[in-house]
Short mmCIF file of N, CA and C in Angstrom, two decimals:
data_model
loop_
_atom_site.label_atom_id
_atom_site.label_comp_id
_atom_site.label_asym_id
_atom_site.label_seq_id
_atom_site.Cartn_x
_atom_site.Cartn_y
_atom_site.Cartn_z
N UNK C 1 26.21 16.94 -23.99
CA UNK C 1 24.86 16.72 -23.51
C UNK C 1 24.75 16.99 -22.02
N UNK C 2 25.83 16.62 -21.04
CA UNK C 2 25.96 16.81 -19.94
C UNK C 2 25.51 18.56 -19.76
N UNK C 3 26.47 19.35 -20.59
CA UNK C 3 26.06 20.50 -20.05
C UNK C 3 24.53 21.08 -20.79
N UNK C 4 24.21 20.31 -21.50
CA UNK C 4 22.37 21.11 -21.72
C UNK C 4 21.74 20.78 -20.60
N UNK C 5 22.16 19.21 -20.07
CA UNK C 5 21.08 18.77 -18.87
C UNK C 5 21.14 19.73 -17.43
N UNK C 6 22.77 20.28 -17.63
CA UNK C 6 22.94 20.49 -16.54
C UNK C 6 22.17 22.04 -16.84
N UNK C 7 22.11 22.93 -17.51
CA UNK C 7 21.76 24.25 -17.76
C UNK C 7 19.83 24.28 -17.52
N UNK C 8 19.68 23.27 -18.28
CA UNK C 8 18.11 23.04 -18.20
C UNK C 8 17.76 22.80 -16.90
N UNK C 9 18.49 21.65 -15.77
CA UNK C 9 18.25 21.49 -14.48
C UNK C 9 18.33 22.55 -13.96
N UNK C 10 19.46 23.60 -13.95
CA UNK C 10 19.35 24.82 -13.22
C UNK C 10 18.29 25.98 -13.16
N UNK C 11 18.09 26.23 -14.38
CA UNK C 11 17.34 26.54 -15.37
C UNK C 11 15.53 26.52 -14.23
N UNK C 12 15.46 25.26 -14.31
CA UNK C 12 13.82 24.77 -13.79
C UNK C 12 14.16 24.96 -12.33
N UNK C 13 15.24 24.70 -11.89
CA UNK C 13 15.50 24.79 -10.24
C UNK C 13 14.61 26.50 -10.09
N UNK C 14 15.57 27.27 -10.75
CA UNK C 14 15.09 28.63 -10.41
C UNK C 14 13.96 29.38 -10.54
N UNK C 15 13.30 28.81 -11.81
CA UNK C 15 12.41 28.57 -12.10
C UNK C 15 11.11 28.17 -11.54
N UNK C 16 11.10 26.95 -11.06
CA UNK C 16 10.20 26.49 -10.46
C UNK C 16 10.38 26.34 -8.73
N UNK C 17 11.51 26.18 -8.69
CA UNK C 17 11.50 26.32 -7.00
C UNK C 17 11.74 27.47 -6.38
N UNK C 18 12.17 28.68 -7.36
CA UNK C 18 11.95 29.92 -6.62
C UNK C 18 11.35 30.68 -6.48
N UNK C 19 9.86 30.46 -7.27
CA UNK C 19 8.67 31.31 -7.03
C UNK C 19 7.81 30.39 -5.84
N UNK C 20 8.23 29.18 -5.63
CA UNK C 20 7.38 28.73 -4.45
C UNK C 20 7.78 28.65 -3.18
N UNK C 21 9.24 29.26 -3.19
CA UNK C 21 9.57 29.18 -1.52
C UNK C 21 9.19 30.87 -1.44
N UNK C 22 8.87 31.55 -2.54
CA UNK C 22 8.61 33.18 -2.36
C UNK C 22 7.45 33.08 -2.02
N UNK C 23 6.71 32.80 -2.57
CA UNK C 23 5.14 32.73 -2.46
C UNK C 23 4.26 31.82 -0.99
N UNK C 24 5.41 30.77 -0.76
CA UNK C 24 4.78 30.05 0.29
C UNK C 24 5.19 30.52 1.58
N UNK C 25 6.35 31.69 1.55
CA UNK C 25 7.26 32.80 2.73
C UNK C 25 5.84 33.63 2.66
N UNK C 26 5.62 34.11 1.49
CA UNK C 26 4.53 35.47 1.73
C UNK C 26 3.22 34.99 2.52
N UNK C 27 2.93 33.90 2.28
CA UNK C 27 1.56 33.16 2.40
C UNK C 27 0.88 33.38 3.92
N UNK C 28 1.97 33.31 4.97
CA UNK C 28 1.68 33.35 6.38
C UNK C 28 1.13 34.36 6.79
N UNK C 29 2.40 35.31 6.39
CA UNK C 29 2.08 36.81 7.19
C UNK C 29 0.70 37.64 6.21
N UNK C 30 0.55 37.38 5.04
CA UNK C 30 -0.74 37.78 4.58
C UNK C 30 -1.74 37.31 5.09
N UNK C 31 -2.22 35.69 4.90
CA UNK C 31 -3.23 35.02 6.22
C UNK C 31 -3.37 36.00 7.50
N UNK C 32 -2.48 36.37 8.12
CA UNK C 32 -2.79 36.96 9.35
C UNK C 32 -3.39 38.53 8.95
N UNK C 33 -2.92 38.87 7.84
CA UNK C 33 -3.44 40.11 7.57
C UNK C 33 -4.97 39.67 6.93
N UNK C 34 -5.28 38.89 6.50
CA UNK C 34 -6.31 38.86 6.27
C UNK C 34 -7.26 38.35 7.49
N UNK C 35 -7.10 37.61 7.70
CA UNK C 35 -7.81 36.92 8.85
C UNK C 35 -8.49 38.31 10.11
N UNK C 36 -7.19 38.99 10.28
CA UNK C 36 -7.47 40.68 10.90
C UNK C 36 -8.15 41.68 10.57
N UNK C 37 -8.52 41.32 9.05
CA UNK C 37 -9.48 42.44 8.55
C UNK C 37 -10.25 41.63 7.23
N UNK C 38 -11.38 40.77 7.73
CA UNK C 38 -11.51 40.41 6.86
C UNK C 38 -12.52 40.64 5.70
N UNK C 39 -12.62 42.13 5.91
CA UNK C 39 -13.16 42.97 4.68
C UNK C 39 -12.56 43.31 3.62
N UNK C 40 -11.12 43.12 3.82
CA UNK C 40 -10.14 44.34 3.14
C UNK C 40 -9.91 42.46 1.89
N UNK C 41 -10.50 43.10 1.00
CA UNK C 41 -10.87 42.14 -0.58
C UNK C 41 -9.36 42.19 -1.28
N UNK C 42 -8.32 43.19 -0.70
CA UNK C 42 -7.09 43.05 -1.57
C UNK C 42 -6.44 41.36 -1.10
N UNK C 43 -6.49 41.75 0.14
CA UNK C 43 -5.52 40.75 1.14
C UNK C 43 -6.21 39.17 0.92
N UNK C 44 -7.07 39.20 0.76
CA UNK C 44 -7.80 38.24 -0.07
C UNK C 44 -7.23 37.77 -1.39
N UNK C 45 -7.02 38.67 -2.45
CA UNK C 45 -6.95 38.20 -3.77
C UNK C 45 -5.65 38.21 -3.64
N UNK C 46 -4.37 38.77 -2.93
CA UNK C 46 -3.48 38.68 -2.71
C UNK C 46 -2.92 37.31 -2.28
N UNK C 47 -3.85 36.36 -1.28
CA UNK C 47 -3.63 34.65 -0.93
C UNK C 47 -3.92 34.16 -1.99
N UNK C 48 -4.93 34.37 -2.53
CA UNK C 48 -5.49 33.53 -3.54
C UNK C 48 -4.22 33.53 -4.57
N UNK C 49 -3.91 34.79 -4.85
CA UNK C 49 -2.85 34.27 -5.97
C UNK C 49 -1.63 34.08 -5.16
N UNK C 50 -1.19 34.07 -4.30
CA UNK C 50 0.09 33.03 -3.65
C UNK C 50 0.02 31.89 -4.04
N UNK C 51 -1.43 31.16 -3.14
CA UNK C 51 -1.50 30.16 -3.48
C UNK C 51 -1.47 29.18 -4.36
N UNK C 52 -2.13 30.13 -5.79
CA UNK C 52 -2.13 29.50 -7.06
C UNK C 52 -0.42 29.44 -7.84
N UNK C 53 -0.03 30.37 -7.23
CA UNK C 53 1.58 30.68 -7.43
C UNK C 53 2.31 29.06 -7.10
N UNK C 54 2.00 29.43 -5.78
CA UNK C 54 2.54 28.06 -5.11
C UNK C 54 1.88 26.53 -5.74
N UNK C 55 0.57 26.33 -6.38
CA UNK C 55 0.11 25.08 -6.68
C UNK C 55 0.79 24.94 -8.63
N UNK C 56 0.99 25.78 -9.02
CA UNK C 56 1.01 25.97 -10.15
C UNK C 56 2.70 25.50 -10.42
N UNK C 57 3.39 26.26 -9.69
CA UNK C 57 5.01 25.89 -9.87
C UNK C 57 5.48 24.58 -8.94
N UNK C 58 4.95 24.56 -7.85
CA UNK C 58 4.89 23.02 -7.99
C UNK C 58 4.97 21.52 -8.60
N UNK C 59 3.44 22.05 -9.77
CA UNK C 59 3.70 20.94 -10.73
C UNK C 59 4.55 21.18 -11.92
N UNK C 60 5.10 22.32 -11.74
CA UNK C 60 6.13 22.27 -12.86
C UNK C 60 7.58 22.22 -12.05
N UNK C 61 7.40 22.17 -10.75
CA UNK C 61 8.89 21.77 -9.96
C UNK C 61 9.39 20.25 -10.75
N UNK C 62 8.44 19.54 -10.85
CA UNK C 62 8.99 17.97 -11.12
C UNK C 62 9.75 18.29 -12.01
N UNK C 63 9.99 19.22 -13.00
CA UNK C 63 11.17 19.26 -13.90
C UNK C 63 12.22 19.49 -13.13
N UNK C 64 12.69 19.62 -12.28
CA UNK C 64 13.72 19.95 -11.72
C UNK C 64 14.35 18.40 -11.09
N UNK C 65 14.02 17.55 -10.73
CA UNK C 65 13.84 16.04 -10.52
C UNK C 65 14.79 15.43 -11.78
N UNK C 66 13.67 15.55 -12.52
CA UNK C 66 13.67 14.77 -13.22
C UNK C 66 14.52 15.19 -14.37
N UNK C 67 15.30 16.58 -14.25
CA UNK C 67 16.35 16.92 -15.17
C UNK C 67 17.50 16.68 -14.62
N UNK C 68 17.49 17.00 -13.28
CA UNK C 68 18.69 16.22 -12.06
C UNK C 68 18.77 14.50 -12.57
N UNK C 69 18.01 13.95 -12.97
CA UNK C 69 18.12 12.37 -12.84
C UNK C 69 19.53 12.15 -14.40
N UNK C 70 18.38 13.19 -14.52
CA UNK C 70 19.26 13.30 -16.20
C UNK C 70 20.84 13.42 -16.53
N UNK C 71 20.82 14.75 -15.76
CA UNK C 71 22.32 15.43 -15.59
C UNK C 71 23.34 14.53 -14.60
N UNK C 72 22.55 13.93 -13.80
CA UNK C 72 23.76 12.80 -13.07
C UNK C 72 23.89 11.14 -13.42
N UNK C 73 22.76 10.97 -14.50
CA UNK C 73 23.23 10.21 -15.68
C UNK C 73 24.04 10.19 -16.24
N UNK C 74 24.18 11.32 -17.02
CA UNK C 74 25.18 11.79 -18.23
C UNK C 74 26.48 11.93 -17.36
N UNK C 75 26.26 12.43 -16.45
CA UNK C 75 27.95 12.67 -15.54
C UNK C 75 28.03 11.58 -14.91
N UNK C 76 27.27 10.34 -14.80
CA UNK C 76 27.78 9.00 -14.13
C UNK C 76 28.25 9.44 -12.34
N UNK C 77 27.24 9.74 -11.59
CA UNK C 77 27.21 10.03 -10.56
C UNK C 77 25.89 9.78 -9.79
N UNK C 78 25.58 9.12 -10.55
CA UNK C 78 24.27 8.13 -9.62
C UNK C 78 24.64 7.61 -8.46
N UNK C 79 25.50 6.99 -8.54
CA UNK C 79 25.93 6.23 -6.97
C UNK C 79 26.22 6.84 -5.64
N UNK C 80 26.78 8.57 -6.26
CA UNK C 80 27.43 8.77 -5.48
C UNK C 80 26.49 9.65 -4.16
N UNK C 81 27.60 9.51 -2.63
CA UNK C 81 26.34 10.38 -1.29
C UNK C 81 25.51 11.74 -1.46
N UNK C 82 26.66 12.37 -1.85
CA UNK C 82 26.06 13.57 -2.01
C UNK C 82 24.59 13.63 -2.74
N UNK C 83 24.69 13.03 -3.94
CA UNK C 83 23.48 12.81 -5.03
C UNK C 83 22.23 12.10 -4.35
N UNK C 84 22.36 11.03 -3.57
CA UNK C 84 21.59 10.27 -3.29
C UNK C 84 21.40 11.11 -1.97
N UNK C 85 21.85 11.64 -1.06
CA UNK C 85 21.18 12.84 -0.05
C UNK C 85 20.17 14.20 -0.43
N UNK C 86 20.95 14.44 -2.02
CA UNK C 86 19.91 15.81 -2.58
C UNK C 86 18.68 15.05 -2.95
N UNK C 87 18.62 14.00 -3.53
CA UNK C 87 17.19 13.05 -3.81
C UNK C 87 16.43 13.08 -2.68
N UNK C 88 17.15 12.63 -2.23
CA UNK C 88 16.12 11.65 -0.34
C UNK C 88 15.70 13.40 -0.32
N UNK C 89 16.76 14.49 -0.01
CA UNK C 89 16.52 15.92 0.29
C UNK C 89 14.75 16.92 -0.35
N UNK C 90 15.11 16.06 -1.76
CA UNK C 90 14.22 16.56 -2.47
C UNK C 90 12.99 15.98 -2.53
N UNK C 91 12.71 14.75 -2.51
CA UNK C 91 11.70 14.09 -2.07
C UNK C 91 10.91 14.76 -0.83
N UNK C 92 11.94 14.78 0.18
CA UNK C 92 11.19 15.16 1.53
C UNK C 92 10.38 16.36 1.23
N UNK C 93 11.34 17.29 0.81
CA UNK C 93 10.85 18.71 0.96
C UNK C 93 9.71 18.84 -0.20
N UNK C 94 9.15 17.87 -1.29
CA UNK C 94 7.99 17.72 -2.39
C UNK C 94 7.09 16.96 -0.80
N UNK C 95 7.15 16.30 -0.42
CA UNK C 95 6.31 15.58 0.90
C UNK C 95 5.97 16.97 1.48
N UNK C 96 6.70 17.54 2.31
CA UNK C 96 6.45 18.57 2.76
C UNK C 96 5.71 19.77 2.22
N UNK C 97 5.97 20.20 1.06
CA UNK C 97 5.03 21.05 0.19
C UNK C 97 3.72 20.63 0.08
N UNK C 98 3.64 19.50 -0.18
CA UNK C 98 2.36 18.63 -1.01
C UNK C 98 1.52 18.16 0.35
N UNK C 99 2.31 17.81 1.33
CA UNK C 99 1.39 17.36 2.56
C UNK C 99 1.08 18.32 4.16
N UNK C 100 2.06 19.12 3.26
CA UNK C 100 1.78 20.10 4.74
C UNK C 100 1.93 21.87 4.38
N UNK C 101 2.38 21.78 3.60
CA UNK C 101 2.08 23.63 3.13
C UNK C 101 0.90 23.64 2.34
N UNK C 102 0.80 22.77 1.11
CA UNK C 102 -0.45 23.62 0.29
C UNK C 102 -1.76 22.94 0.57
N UNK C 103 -2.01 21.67 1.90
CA UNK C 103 -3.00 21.61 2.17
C UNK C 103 -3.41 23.13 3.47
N UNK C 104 -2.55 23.05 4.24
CA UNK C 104 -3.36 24.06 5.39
C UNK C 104 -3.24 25.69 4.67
N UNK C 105 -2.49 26.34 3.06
CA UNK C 105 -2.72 27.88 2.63
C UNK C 105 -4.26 27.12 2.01
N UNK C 106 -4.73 25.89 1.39
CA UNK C 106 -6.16 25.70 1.20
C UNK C 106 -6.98 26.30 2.43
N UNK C 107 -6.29 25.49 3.68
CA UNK C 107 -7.51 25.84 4.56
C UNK C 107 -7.76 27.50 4.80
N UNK C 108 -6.65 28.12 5.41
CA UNK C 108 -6.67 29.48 5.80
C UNK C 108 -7.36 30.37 4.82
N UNK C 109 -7.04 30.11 3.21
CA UNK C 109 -7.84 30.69 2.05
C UNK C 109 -9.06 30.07 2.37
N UNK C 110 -9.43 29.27 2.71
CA UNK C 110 -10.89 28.94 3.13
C UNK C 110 -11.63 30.11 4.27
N UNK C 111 -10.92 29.84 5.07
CA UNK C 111 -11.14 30.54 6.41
C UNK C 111 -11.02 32.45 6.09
N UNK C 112 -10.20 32.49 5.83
CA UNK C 112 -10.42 33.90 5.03
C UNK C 112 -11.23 34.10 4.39
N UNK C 113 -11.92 33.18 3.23
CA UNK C 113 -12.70 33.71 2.25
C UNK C 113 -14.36 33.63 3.11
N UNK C 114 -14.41 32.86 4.26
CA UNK C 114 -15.66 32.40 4.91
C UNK C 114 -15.59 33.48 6.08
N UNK C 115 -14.34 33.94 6.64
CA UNK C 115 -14.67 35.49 6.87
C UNK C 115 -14.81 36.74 6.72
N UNK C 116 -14.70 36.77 4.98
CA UNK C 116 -14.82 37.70 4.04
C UNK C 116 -16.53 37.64 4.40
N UNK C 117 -16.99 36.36 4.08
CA UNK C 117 -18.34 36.42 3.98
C UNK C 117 -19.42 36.74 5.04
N UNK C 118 -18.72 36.05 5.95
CA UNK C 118 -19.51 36.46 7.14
C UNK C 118 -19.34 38.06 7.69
N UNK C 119 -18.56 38.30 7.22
CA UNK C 119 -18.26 39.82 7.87
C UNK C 119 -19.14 40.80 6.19
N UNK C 120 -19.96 40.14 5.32
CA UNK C 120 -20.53 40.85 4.65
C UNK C 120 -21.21 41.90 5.55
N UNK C 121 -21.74 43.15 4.78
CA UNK C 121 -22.68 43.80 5.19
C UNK C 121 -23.81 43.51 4.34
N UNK C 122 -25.09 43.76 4.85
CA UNK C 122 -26.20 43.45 4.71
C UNK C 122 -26.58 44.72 5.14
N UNK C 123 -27.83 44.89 3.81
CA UNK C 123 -28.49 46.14 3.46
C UNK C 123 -29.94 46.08 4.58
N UNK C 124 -29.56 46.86 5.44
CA UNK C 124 -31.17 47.13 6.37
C UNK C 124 -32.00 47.98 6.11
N UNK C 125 -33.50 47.95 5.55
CA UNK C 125 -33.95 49.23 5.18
C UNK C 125 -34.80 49.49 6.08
N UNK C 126 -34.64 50.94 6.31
CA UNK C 126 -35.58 51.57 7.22
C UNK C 126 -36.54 52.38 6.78
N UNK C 127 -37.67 52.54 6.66
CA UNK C 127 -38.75 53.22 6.51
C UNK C 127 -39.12 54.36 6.86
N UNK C 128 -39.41 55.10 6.88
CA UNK C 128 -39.72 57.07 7.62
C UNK C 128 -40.86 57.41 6.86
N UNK C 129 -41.83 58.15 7.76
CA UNK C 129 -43.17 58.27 7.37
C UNK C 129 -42.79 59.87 7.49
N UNK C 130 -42.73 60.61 6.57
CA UNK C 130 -43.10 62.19 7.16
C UNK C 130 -43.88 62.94 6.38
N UNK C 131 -44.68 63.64 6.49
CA UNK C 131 -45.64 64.72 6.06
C UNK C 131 -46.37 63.68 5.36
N UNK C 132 -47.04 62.71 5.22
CA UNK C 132 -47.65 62.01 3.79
C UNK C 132 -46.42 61.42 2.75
N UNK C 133 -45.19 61.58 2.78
CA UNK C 133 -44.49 61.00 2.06
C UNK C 133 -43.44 59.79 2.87
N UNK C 134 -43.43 58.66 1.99
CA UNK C 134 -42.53 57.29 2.58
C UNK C 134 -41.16 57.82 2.03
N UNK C 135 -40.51 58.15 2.87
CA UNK C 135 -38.67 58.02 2.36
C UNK C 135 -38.41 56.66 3.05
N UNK C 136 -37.19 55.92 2.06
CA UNK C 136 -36.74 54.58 2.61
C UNK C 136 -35.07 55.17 2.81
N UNK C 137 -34.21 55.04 4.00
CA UNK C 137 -33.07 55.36 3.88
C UNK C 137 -32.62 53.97 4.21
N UNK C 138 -31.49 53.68 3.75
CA UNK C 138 -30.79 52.49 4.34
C UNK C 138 -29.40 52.65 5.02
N UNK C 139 -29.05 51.96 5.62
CA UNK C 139 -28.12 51.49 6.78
C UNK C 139 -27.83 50.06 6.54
N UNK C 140 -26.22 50.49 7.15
CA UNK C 140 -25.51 49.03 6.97
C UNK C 140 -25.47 48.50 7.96
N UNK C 141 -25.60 47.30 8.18
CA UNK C 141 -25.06 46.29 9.43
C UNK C 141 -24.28 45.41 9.25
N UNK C 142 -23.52 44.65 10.08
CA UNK C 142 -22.74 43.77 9.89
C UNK C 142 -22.87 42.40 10.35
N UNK C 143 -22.66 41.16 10.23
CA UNK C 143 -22.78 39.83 10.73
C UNK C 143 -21.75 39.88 11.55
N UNK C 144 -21.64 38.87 12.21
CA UNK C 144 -20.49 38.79 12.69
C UNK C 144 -19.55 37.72 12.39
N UNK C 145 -17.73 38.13 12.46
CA UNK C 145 -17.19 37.21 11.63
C UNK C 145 -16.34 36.13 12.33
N UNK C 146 -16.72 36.19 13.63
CA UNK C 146 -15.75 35.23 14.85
C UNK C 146 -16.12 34.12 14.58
N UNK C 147 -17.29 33.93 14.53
CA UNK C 147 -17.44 32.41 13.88
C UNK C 147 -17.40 31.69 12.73
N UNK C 148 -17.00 31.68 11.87
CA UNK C 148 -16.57 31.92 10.65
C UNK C 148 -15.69 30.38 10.62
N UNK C 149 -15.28 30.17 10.81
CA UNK C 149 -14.31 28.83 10.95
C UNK C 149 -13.47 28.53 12.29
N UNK C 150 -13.24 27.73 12.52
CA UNK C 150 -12.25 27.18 13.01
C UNK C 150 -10.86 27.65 13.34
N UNK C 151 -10.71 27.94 12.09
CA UNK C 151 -9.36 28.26 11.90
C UNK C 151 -9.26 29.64 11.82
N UNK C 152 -9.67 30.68 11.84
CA UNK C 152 -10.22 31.82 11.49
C UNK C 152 -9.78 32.19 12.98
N UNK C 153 -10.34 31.51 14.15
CA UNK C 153 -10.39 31.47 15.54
C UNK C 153 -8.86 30.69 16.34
N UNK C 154 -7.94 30.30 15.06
CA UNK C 154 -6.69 29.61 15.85
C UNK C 154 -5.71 30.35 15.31
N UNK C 155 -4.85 31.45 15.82
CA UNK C 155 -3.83 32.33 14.90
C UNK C 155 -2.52 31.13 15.15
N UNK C 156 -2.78 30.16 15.48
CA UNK C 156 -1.23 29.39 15.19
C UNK C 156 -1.68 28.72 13.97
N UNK C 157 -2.91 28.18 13.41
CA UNK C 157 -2.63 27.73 12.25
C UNK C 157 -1.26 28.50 11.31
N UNK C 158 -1.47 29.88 11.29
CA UNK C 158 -0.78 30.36 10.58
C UNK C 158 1.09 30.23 10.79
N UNK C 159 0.42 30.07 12.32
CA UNK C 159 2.51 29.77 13.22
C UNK C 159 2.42 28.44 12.00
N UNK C 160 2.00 27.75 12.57
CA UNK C 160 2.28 26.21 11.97
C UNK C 160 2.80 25.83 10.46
N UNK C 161 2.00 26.96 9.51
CA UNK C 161 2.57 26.88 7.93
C UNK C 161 3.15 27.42 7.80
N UNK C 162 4.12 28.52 8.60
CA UNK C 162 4.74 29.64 8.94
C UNK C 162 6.56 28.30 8.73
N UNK C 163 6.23 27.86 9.46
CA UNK C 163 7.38 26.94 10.41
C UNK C 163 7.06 25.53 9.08
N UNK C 164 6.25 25.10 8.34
CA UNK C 164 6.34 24.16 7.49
C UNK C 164 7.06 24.67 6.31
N UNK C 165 6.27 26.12 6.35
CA UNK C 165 7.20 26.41 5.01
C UNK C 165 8.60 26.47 5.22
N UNK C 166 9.34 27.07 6.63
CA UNK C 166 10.25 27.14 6.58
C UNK C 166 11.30 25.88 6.50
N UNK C 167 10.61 24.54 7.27
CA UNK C 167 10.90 23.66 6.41
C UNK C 167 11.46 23.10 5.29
N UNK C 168 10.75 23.42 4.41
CA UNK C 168 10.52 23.46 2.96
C UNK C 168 11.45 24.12 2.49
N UNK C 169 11.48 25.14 2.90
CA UNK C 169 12.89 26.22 2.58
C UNK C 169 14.40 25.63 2.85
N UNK C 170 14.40 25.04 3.81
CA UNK C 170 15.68 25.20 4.49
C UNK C 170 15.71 23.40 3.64
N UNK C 171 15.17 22.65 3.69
CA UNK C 171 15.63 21.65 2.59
C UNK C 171 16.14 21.80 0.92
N UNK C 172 15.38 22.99 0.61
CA UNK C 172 15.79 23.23 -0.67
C UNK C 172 16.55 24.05 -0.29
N UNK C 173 17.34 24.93 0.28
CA UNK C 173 18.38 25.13 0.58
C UNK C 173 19.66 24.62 0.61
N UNK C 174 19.40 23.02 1.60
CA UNK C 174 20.62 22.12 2.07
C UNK C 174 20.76 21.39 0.63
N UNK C 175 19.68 21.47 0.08
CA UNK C 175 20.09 20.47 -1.49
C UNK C 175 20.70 21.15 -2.20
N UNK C 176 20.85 23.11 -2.62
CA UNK C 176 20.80 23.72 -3.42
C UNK C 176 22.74 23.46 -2.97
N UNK C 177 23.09 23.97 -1.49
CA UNK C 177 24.31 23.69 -1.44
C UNK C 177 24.98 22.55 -1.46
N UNK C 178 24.59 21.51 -1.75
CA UNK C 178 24.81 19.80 -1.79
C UNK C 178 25.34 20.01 -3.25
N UNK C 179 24.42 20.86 -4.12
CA UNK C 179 24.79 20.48 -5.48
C UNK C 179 26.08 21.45 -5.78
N UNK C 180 25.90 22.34 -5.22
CA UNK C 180 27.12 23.53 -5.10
C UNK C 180 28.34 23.11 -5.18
N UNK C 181 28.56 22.56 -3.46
CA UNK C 181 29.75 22.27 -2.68
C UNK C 181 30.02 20.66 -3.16
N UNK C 182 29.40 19.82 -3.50
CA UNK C 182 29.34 18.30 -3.55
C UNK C 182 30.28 17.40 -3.41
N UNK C 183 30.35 16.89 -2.46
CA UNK C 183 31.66 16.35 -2.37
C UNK C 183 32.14 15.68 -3.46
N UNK C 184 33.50 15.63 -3.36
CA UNK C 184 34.29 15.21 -4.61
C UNK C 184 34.25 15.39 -6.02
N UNK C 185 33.61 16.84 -5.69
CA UNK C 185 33.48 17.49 -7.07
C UNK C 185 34.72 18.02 -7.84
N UNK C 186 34.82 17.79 -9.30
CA UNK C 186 35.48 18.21 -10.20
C UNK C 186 36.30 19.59 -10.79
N UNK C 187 35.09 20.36 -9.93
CA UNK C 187 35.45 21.72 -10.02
C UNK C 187 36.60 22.16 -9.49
N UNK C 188 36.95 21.95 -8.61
CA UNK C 188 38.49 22.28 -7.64
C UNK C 188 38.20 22.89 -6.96
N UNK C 189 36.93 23.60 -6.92
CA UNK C 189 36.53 24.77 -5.88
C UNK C 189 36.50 24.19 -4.44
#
């Protein structure tokens, strides 16, 4: 039983925690590409699905928890540092996801999508009288998109989730080798 728990824990680790440190890495440097052009509708749908990437595997990260609780059940290693450091480890870095990466890719997808809008064009029609006949030609104009948000107007928001995610990363990292290397592990390695 030990080794299903342990295959299934690995299993969801990769699973679920490795499409969200991919997706929450991509998340920054797209923001800035969008935020820079915020006409261009790819770079747009491109956050949007990061984001959903990132909110989606998230809630299926908790399998990874909670199959760990499992697998160091069955191996009777609850007590031990290593285990109880990848917990505290893993906790933090779910804090960190949940309280500081996927609230501010909300905001910036905000801020992007509100300077998508403001930077609409709007149809101006112009009128022309010649010989007895009305031609209407139209012309585009633009709003302007500097004001647009807040955040739209602060390019460190993006430093800031830039440096949370990495965070985030580098904890699931130190846990991934905790479980690796673990002290007084069995393996001989």
């Amino acid at each position: 039983m030990t080794k299903f728990f342990l295959v299934l824990h690995v299993l969801a680790a990769i699973v679920a925690v490795g499409p969200v440190t991919v997706a929450a890495s991509m998340f920054p440097p797209g923001a800035r590409r969008a935020l820079a052009d915020p006409g261009d509708q790819r770079a747009a749908e491109t956050l949007r699905l990061l984001h959903r990437i990132c909110r989606v595997y998230a809630g299926l990260g908790i399998a990874v928890p909670v199959l760990g609780l499992a697998t160091a059940m069955s191996m009777g290693v609850l007590g031990d540092a290593w285990l109880i450091a990848s917990m505290a480890l893993t906790g933090i870095a779910a804090a960190v996801l949940l309280a500081l990466v996927l609230p501010r890719q909300e905001e910036l997808l905000e801020a992007v999508e509100a300077a998508a809008g403001a930077d609409a064009t709007t149809e101006v029609t112009a009128t022309t009288v010649t010989s007895g006949t009305t031609v209407t030609t139209g012309t585009t104009g633009t709003t302007g998109a500097g004001a647009a948000t807040g955040i739209a107007a602060n390019p460190r928001a993006t430093v800031r989730l830039a440096m949370f995610t990495g965070i985030f990363n580098l904890l699931w990292a130190t846990v991934t080798i905790l479980m690796i290397v673990r002290p007084g592990s069995t393996t001989g390695a």
